[in-house]
Short mmCIF file of C-alpha atoms in Angstrom, two decimals:
data_model
loop_
_atom_site.label_atom_id
_atom_site.label_comp_id
_atom_site.label_asym_id
_atom_site.label_seq_id
_atom_site.Cartn_x
_atom_site.Cartn_y
_atom_site.Cartn_z
CA UNK A 12 -27.91 46.05 -24.74
CA UNK A 13 -30.71 44.62 -22.96
CA UNK A 14 -31.77 47.07 -19.75
CA UNK A 15 -31.33 45.82 -16.20
CA UNK A 16 -35.27 45.55 -15.55
CA UNK A 17 -35.26 43.38 -18.97
CA UNK A 18 -32.76 40.68 -18.04
CA UNK A 19 -34.72 37.36 -17.44
CA UNK A 20 -33.12 34.03 -16.48
CA UNK A 21 -32.09 32.02 -19.89
CA UNK A 22 -33.84 28.38 -18.37
CA UNK A 23 -36.73 29.54 -16.41
CA UNK A 24 -37.92 32.66 -17.80
CA UNK A 25 -38.07 34.46 -14.10
CA UNK A 26 -37.29 38.38 -14.15
CA UNK A 27 -34.31 39.67 -12.18
CA UNK A 28 -36.89 40.64 -9.41
CA UNK A 29 -38.63 37.38 -8.98
CA UNK A 30 -35.60 35.41 -8.01
CA UNK A 31 -32.63 36.07 -5.08
CA UNK A 32 -29.62 35.89 -7.51
CA UNK A 33 -29.28 35.92 -11.13
CA UNK A 34 -25.61 34.64 -12.45
CA UNK A 35 -24.83 36.39 -16.00
CA UNK A 36 -22.90 34.43 -18.44
CA UNK A 37 -22.16 35.23 -22.06
CA UNK A 38 -25.33 35.85 -23.84
CA UNK A 39 -27.37 34.32 -21.00
CA UNK A 40 -28.25 34.44 -17.65
CA UNK A 41 -29.27 31.66 -14.81
CA UNK A 42 -30.90 32.21 -11.67
CA UNK A 43 -30.26 30.82 -8.04
CA UNK A 44 -33.20 28.35 -8.36
CA UNK A 45 -32.28 26.90 -11.97
CA UNK A 46 -28.69 26.80 -10.73
CA UNK A 47 -29.52 24.55 -7.72
CA UNK A 48 -31.69 22.42 -9.88
CA UNK A 49 -28.68 21.75 -11.97
CA UNK A 50 -26.43 20.88 -9.19
CA UNK A 51 -29.04 18.19 -8.04
CA UNK A 52 -29.01 16.64 -11.27
CA UNK A 53 -25.60 16.48 -11.51
CA UNK A 54 -25.25 14.92 -8.36
CA UNK A 55 -27.97 12.07 -9.30
CA UNK A 56 -25.87 11.41 -12.38
CA UNK A 57 -22.91 11.20 -10.54
CA UNK A 58 -24.40 8.64 -7.89
CA UNK A 59 -25.81 6.67 -10.74
CA UNK A 60 -22.55 6.11 -12.44
CA UNK A 61 -20.82 5.65 -9.03
CA UNK A 62 -23.69 2.75 -8.31
CA UNK A 63 -22.77 1.01 -11.71
CA UNK A 64 -18.98 1.44 -11.45
CA UNK A 65 -19.15 -0.37 -8.11
CA UNK A 66 -21.56 -2.76 -9.03
CA UNK A 67 -19.85 -4.02 -12.16
CA UNK A 68 -16.28 -3.93 -9.27
CA UNK A 69 -18.03 -5.95 -7.11
CA UNK A 70 -19.43 -8.38 -9.66
CA UNK A 71 -15.97 -9.14 -11.08
CA UNK A 72 -13.83 -8.56 -7.95
CA UNK A 73 -15.03 -11.34 -5.95
CA UNK A 74 -12.20 -12.04 -2.61
CA UNK A 75 -11.14 -15.46 -4.98
CA UNK A 76 -10.52 -13.52 -8.09
CA UNK A 77 -8.44 -10.78 -6.02
CA UNK A 78 -6.49 -13.58 -4.32
CA UNK A 79 -6.00 -15.37 -7.50
CA UNK A 80 -4.67 -12.33 -9.43
CA UNK A 81 -2.43 -11.51 -6.41
CA UNK A 82 -1.07 -15.47 -6.79
CA UNK A 83 0.05 -14.32 -10.44
CA UNK A 84 2.74 -11.66 -8.63
CA UNK A 85 3.50 -12.64 -4.93
CA UNK A 86 4.40 -16.52 -4.21
CA UNK A 87 3.07 -17.59 -0.82
CA UNK A 88 1.58 -15.69 2.41
CA UNK A 89 -1.88 -16.98 1.64
CA UNK A 90 -3.08 -15.54 4.63
CA UNK A 91 -2.29 -11.98 3.96
CA UNK A 92 -3.52 -12.63 0.37
CA UNK A 93 -6.98 -13.61 2.21
CA UNK A 94 -7.15 -10.88 4.57
CA UNK A 95 -6.43 -8.41 1.99
CA UNK A 96 -9.18 -9.75 -0.69
CA UNK A 97 -11.48 -9.74 1.86
CA UNK A 98 -10.85 -6.14 2.98
CA UNK A 99 -10.88 -4.71 -0.44
CA UNK A 100 -14.07 -6.83 -1.40
CA UNK A 101 -16.05 -5.50 1.59
CA UNK A 102 -14.76 -1.86 0.84
CA UNK A 103 -16.60 -2.02 -2.46
CA UNK A 104 -19.62 -3.32 -0.75
CA UNK A 105 -19.55 -0.97 1.89
CA UNK A 106 -19.71 2.00 -0.50
CA UNK A 107 -21.80 0.58 -2.31
CA UNK A 108 -24.36 -0.42 0.91
CA UNK A 109 -24.17 3.64 1.45
CA UNK A 110 -25.40 4.66 -1.81
CA UNK A 111 -28.33 2.83 -1.80
CA UNK A 112 -28.98 1.36 1.74
CA UNK A 113 -32.51 2.52 3.24
CA UNK A 114 -32.35 0.64 6.67
CA UNK A 115 -30.30 1.96 10.12
CA UNK A 116 -27.40 -0.61 9.70
CA UNK A 117 -23.96 1.11 9.29
CA UNK A 118 -20.94 -0.76 8.02
CA UNK A 119 -17.88 -0.22 9.66
CA UNK A 120 -14.56 -0.30 7.92
CA UNK A 121 -11.69 -2.53 8.84
CA UNK A 122 -8.22 -0.95 8.47
CA UNK A 123 -5.74 -3.46 8.40
CA UNK A 124 -1.91 -3.63 9.62
CA UNK A 125 0.36 -5.80 7.94
CA UNK A 126 3.52 -7.38 9.73
CA UNK A 127 6.24 -9.35 8.39
CA UNK A 128 9.89 -9.56 8.12
CA UNK A 129 11.75 -7.22 5.19
CA UNK A 130 11.52 -8.97 2.21
CA UNK A 131 8.24 -10.81 2.45
CA UNK A 132 6.05 -9.10 0.18
CA UNK A 133 4.35 -6.07 2.17
CA UNK A 134 5.01 -3.57 -0.18
CA UNK A 135 4.62 -5.70 -3.47
CA UNK A 136 1.28 -7.11 -2.14
CA UNK A 137 -0.18 -3.33 -1.93
CA UNK A 138 1.34 -2.36 -5.49
CA UNK A 139 -0.06 -5.76 -7.15
CA UNK A 140 -3.63 -5.25 -5.58
CA UNK A 141 -3.32 -1.47 -7.11
CA UNK A 142 -3.09 -2.60 -10.61
CA UNK A 143 -6.71 -4.40 -10.22
CA UNK A 144 -8.17 -1.94 -7.90
CA UNK A 145 -11.28 0.66 -9.69
CA UNK A 146 -10.60 2.76 -6.74
CA UNK A 147 -7.97 5.34 -6.52
CA UNK A 148 -5.12 4.01 -4.62
CA UNK A 149 -1.69 5.37 -3.24
CA UNK A 150 1.31 4.71 -1.37
CA UNK A 151 2.63 6.73 1.29
CA UNK A 152 5.94 6.37 3.80
CA UNK A 153 5.63 6.72 7.37
CA UNK A 154 9.19 7.87 7.77
CA UNK A 155 8.88 11.11 6.47
CA UNK A 156 6.07 12.19 8.43
CA UNK A 157 6.88 14.53 11.32
CA UNK A 158 4.44 16.03 13.61
CA UNK A 159 2.84 19.23 12.93
CA UNK A 160 5.31 22.15 13.05
CA UNK A 161 8.78 20.55 12.02
CA UNK A 162 10.66 20.02 9.41
CA UNK A 163 8.90 16.80 7.41
CA UNK A 164 5.79 16.18 5.91
CA UNK A 165 2.46 16.47 7.79
CA UNK A 166 0.31 13.66 8.00
CA UNK A 167 -2.22 15.37 5.70
CA UNK A 168 0.16 14.81 3.16
CA UNK A 169 -1.17 11.23 2.97
CA UNK A 170 -4.17 12.20 1.54
CA UNK A 171 -2.61 14.73 -0.69
CA UNK A 172 -1.02 11.50 -2.39
CA UNK A 173 -4.61 10.33 -2.76
CA UNK A 174 -6.11 13.39 -4.15
CA UNK A 175 -3.11 13.15 -7.01
CA UNK A 176 -4.02 9.76 -7.79
CA UNK A 177 -7.73 10.87 -8.19
CA UNK A 178 -6.79 13.58 -10.74
CA UNK A 179 -8.08 15.75 -7.70
CA UNK A 180 -11.69 14.35 -7.55
CA UNK A 181 -12.55 14.68 -3.91
CA UNK A 182 -15.60 12.42 -4.26
CA UNK A 183 -13.38 9.59 -5.87
CA UNK A 184 -10.60 9.78 -3.50
CA UNK A 185 -13.02 9.65 -0.55
CA UNK A 186 -13.80 5.68 -1.63
CA UNK A 187 -10.12 5.34 -2.16
CA UNK A 188 -7.60 2.92 -0.41
CA UNK A 189 -4.24 4.20 1.07
CA UNK A 190 -1.10 1.77 2.15
CA UNK A 191 1.35 3.39 4.48
CA UNK A 192 4.44 1.86 4.69
CA UNK A 193 6.96 1.62 7.44
CA UNK A 194 4.35 2.15 9.89
CA UNK A 195 6.77 0.43 12.78
CA UNK A 196 9.26 3.48 12.27
CA UNK A 197 6.62 5.77 14.18
CA UNK A 198 6.98 3.90 17.35
CA UNK A 199 7.84 5.65 20.35
CA UNK A 200 10.99 5.35 21.92
CA UNK A 201 9.57 3.73 25.37
CA UNK A 202 6.26 2.12 26.40
CA UNK A 203 5.73 5.03 28.56
CA UNK A 204 3.68 7.97 27.13
CA UNK A 205 6.24 10.55 26.46
CA UNK A 206 6.92 13.54 28.58
CA UNK A 207 8.97 15.66 25.73
CA UNK A 208 7.91 16.08 21.74
CA UNK A 209 8.77 12.74 19.91
CA UNK A 210 8.23 14.61 16.77
CA UNK A 211 8.53 11.56 14.31
CA UNK A 212 7.10 9.10 16.88
CA UNK A 213 4.27 9.45 18.99
CA UNK A 214 3.17 12.70 17.52
CA UNK A 215 3.10 11.23 14.31
CA UNK A 216 0.86 8.45 15.78
CA UNK A 217 -1.31 11.19 17.39
CA UNK A 218 -1.60 12.89 14.11
CA UNK A 219 -2.92 9.96 11.84
CA UNK A 220 -5.71 8.87 14.76
CA UNK A 221 -7.75 11.67 12.58
CA UNK A 222 -7.02 10.07 9.38
CA UNK A 223 -8.29 6.73 10.34
CA UNK A 224 -11.10 7.78 12.38
CA UNK A 225 -14.56 8.54 10.23
CA UNK A 226 -13.67 12.67 9.96
CA UNK A 227 -13.61 15.58 7.84
CA UNK A 228 -9.93 16.43 6.96
CA UNK A 229 -8.47 19.63 5.53
CA UNK A 230 -5.58 18.43 2.96
CA UNK A 231 -2.92 20.97 1.41
CA UNK A 232 -3.30 19.67 -2.20
CA UNK A 233 0.46 20.55 -2.88
CA UNK A 234 2.17 20.05 0.66
CA UNK A 235 1.13 22.59 3.49
CA UNK A 236 4.99 23.90 4.40
CA UNK A 237 6.13 24.88 0.85
CA UNK A 238 2.75 26.20 -0.41
CA UNK A 239 1.19 27.99 2.90
CA UNK A 240 -1.13 30.30 0.90
CA UNK A 241 -2.88 27.59 -1.07
CA UNK A 242 -6.62 26.77 -0.33
CA UNK A 243 -7.46 23.80 1.34
CA UNK A 244 -9.26 20.68 0.03
CA UNK A 245 -11.81 19.15 2.41
CA UNK A 246 -12.09 15.52 2.45
CA UNK A 247 -14.00 13.07 4.39
CA UNK A 248 -12.36 9.80 5.42
CA UNK A 249 -15.27 7.78 6.39
CA UNK A 250 -14.75 5.47 3.17
CA UNK A 251 -11.22 5.51 2.84
CA UNK A 252 -9.74 2.16 3.51
CA UNK A 253 -6.24 2.22 5.53
CA UNK A 254 -3.79 -0.27 5.17
CA UNK A 255 -0.54 -0.17 7.27
CA UNK A 256 2.67 -2.63 7.16
CA UNK A 257 5.88 -2.47 8.81
CA UNK A 258 8.80 -5.11 9.49
CA UNK A 259 8.68 -4.38 13.20
CA UNK A 260 11.66 -5.61 13.99
CA UNK A 261 12.62 -7.07 17.26
CA UNK A 262 8.80 -7.89 17.70
CA UNK A 263 9.59 -11.76 17.77
CA UNK A 264 11.19 -11.14 21.18
CA UNK A 265 8.40 -9.58 23.04
CA UNK A 266 6.15 -12.25 21.51
CA UNK A 267 8.64 -14.72 22.81
CA UNK A 268 8.55 -13.23 26.38
CA UNK A 269 4.49 -13.39 26.59
CA UNK A 270 4.44 -16.71 25.30
CA UNK A 271 6.86 -17.93 27.46
CA UNK A 272 4.70 -15.82 30.69
CA UNK A 273 1.50 -17.71 29.39
CA UNK A 274 3.17 -21.19 29.48
CA UNK A 275 3.65 -21.04 33.08
CA UNK A 276 2.14 -23.55 35.60
CA UNK A 277 0.29 -26.29 34.21
CA UNK A 278 0.63 -25.17 30.64
CA UNK A 279 4.22 -25.35 30.96
CA UNK A 280 4.39 -28.47 28.22
CA UNK A 281 2.73 -26.69 25.37
CA UNK A 282 5.53 -24.30 25.16
CA UNK A 283 7.25 -26.69 22.71
CA UNK A 284 4.44 -26.46 20.19
CA UNK A 285 4.88 -22.91 19.36
CA UNK A 286 6.77 -22.18 15.90
CA UNK A 287 9.93 -20.61 17.36
CA UNK A 288 11.18 -19.78 13.74
CA UNK A 289 7.69 -17.91 13.06
CA UNK A 290 6.68 -16.18 15.74
CA UNK A 291 5.21 -13.50 14.00
CA UNK A 292 2.33 -15.45 13.46
CA UNK A 293 1.40 -15.39 17.04
CA UNK A 294 1.42 -11.37 17.23
CA UNK A 295 -1.57 -9.90 19.12
CA UNK A 296 -2.53 -6.20 19.93
CA UNK A 297 -0.59 -6.12 23.03
CA UNK A 298 2.67 -6.86 21.45
CA UNK A 299 2.04 -3.75 19.46
CA UNK A 300 1.40 -1.79 22.15
CA UNK A 301 4.70 -2.80 23.88
CA UNK A 302 6.60 -2.18 20.75
CA UNK A 303 5.70 1.43 20.78
CA UNK A 304 2.35 1.89 19.07
CA UNK A 305 -0.40 3.98 21.47
CA UNK A 306 -3.53 2.10 21.82
CA UNK A 307 -5.83 4.53 19.95
CA UNK A 308 -3.89 3.76 16.81
CA UNK A 309 -4.00 -0.34 17.53
CA UNK A 310 -7.67 0.23 17.88
CA UNK A 311 -7.83 1.88 14.80
CA UNK A 312 -6.23 -1.29 13.07
CA UNK A 313 -8.52 -3.98 13.98
CA UNK A 314 -7.65 -6.31 11.00
CA UNK A 315 -4.28 -7.96 12.10
CA UNK A 316 -2.22 -10.10 9.89
CA UNK A 317 1.41 -11.20 9.77
CA UNK A 318 3.45 -12.63 6.48
CA UNK A 319 5.25 -15.67 7.01
CA UNK A 320 9.44 -15.58 6.37
CA UNK A 321 10.51 -17.32 3.13
CA UNK A 322 11.75 -20.43 3.12
CA UNK A 323 14.30 -21.79 0.01
CA UNK A 324 11.30 -22.86 -1.55
CA UNK A 325 9.25 -19.87 -1.92
CA UNK A 326 12.72 -17.87 -2.82
CA UNK A 327 13.48 -20.75 -5.59
CA UNK A 328 9.62 -20.11 -7.04
CA UNK A 329 10.02 -16.17 -6.89
CA UNK A 330 13.07 -16.34 -8.66
CA UNK A 331 11.23 -18.08 -11.87
CA UNK A 332 7.49 -18.67 -11.08
CA UNK A 333 5.68 -15.07 -10.92
CA UNK A 334 4.93 -12.67 -13.80
CA UNK A 335 7.36 -10.35 -12.69
CA UNK A 336 9.99 -12.90 -11.60
CA UNK A 337 13.40 -11.76 -11.37
CA UNK A 338 14.99 -14.13 -13.94
CA UNK A 339 12.13 -13.08 -16.38
CA UNK A 340 13.38 -9.58 -15.86
CA UNK A 341 16.94 -9.76 -16.64
CA UNK A 342 16.03 -12.21 -19.46
CA UNK A 343 13.78 -9.21 -21.28
CA UNK A 344 16.83 -6.82 -20.64
CA UNK A 345 19.22 -9.37 -22.35
CA UNK A 346 16.20 -9.83 -24.93
CA UNK A 347 16.31 -6.05 -25.73
CA UNK A 348 20.12 -6.50 -26.96
CA UNK A 349 18.84 -9.43 -29.34
CA UNK A 350 20.54 -11.91 -26.63
CA UNK A 351 18.93 -15.09 -25.18
CA UNK A 352 20.10 -15.35 -21.54
CA UNK A 353 19.90 -18.98 -19.90
CA UNK A 354 20.80 -19.02 -16.14
CA UNK A 355 21.41 -22.84 -15.32
CA UNK A 356 19.52 -24.62 -12.32
CA UNK A 357 22.87 -25.28 -10.38
CA UNK A 358 23.05 -21.21 -10.19
CA UNK A 359 19.31 -20.79 -9.51
CA UNK A 360 19.97 -23.19 -6.36
CA UNK A 361 23.52 -20.94 -5.48
CA UNK A 362 21.21 -17.77 -5.53
CA UNK A 363 18.67 -19.23 -3.11
CA UNK A 364 21.03 -20.70 -0.73
CA UNK A 365 22.73 -17.44 -0.66
CA UNK A 366 19.53 -15.81 0.02
CA UNK A 367 18.53 -17.48 2.82
CA UNK A 368 21.57 -16.99 4.47
CA UNK A 369 21.47 -13.25 4.46
CA UNK A 370 18.06 -13.60 5.90
CA UNK A 371 16.75 -10.78 3.65
CA UNK A 372 13.87 -12.07 1.66
CA UNK A 373 13.30 -11.63 -1.88
CA UNK A 374 15.58 -8.30 -1.55
CA UNK A 375 18.64 -10.60 -0.99
CA UNK A 376 17.67 -12.52 -4.38
CA UNK A 377 17.96 -9.12 -6.28
CA UNK A 378 21.36 -8.39 -4.44
CA UNK A 379 22.58 -11.58 -5.65
CA UNK A 380 21.54 -11.11 -9.06
CA UNK A 381 22.87 -7.92 -9.80
CA UNK A 382 26.37 -8.95 -8.74
CA UNK A 383 26.43 -12.14 -11.17
CA UNK A 384 24.87 -10.00 -13.88
CA UNK A 385 26.68 -6.77 -13.44
CA UNK A 386 29.75 -7.33 -15.46
CA UNK A 387 27.85 -8.97 -18.70
CA UNK A 388 25.18 -5.97 -18.69
CA UNK A 389 28.09 -3.33 -18.63
CA UNK A 390 30.10 -5.39 -21.38
CA UNK A 391 27.54 -6.76 -23.78
CA UNK A 392 25.87 -3.56 -25.06
CA UNK A 393 29.23 -2.27 -26.37
CA UNK A 394 30.30 -5.50 -27.94
CA UNK A 395 30.10 -4.78 -31.94
CA UNK A 396 29.26 -8.57 -32.31
CA UNK A 397 27.99 -10.20 -29.09
CA UNK A 398 26.86 -13.99 -29.50
CA UNK A 399 23.13 -14.66 -29.68
CA UNK A 400 23.23 -16.68 -26.33
CA UNK A 401 24.61 -15.88 -22.53
CA UNK A 402 24.78 -18.79 -20.47
CA UNK A 403 25.40 -18.00 -16.71
CA UNK A 404 27.01 -21.17 -15.42
CA UNK A 405 27.83 -22.04 -11.49
CA UNK A 406 31.61 -21.25 -12.27
CA UNK A 407 30.84 -17.82 -13.91
CA UNK A 408 28.33 -16.84 -10.78
CA UNK A 409 30.92 -18.00 -7.89
CA UNK A 410 33.36 -16.33 -9.83
CA UNK A 411 31.45 -12.89 -9.65
CA UNK A 412 29.94 -13.50 -6.31
CA UNK A 413 33.46 -13.98 -5.05
CA UNK A 414 34.32 -10.67 -6.77
CA UNK A 415 32.02 -8.95 -5.21
CA UNK A 416 32.84 -10.64 -2.26
CA UNK A 417 29.54 -12.25 -1.42
CA UNK A 418 30.44 -15.59 -1.90
CA UNK A 419 31.49 -16.39 2.04
CA UNK A 420 28.79 -14.39 3.44
CA UNK A 421 27.01 -16.00 6.30
CA UNK A 422 23.81 -14.45 8.09
CA UNK A 423 24.48 -12.27 11.10
#
């Protein structure tokens, strides 16, 4: 074995006495100076690869390209698609700008909040855009988050999901996108600041502030409450884009009161110009404050857009037009049983009519399709010699809806 005084760095040849630290390995040693130089080379190589990745992504994913991809899966909602497409594209450009910028101009990120009735496609937009992104993407549910110290999940669990989506690559996670669903469920119970604990409302909103702001957060990789002994991971949220979505049930009444109050006096004749069937399009930050979001949270979500309610034409398109249309899904399920599923046009019109009455958006379509197809999907797999084709007629559909007590349902 070598004597201690004979030990040298295997890379630069310096003696142990000539360096501050000498790290021993298997039949080799490395000094602190060579280790620091190696770290610099690795960081430079990672930065170069990241620039190449972002440059190719930016070249491929222009806003029009992103929207065109969304159009294949989501019907309508052109305004929301444009907002998301521009936000994602600018997210790429912002990160790329910071990597190679030599001037003093800093680009701020524009977090987004989507507002729309249930079934209008908020979560579907987020899931669809995740398929084409070259950055880590995760979806978190705000309903399970509670204030620190109470049963539930901490706000840091949102970033834990992002770390998992990036295979715990912190640098990759720090340029990711997070979609927080059901953001309206954490609204405080009244418009006044809470005097007592609001552990799943205002307390959560205050906890989310540090995530939305440009700060460094200590994130438990596997959930802080279940594994309190685990080592924290530091994540910088400066380049993480946050998209929040919620139905905000009842906010149309708040918008309506604001519009009526603004229409008093000389502008009283303008009140008929408002589209009363879609008041969400007039939503403003003060309406979110009146609903129960704290001003600090609203200020960190500067881009506000609303999704339009689905009319009969849009519902009809959702049934058959997108790549993942409901009827195409059922046809594929029957195709696995070597059966050709045919749904008559009258049946499609019936489903659209009833779904419009439910006012549940695209989710109402799925409920009706399940009620109509249930018996067939239960019986056909057990038949020894089934027919090669299964036709859903209007009489058959009405019978199944009547059996499920859905035929006579009206909107509440």
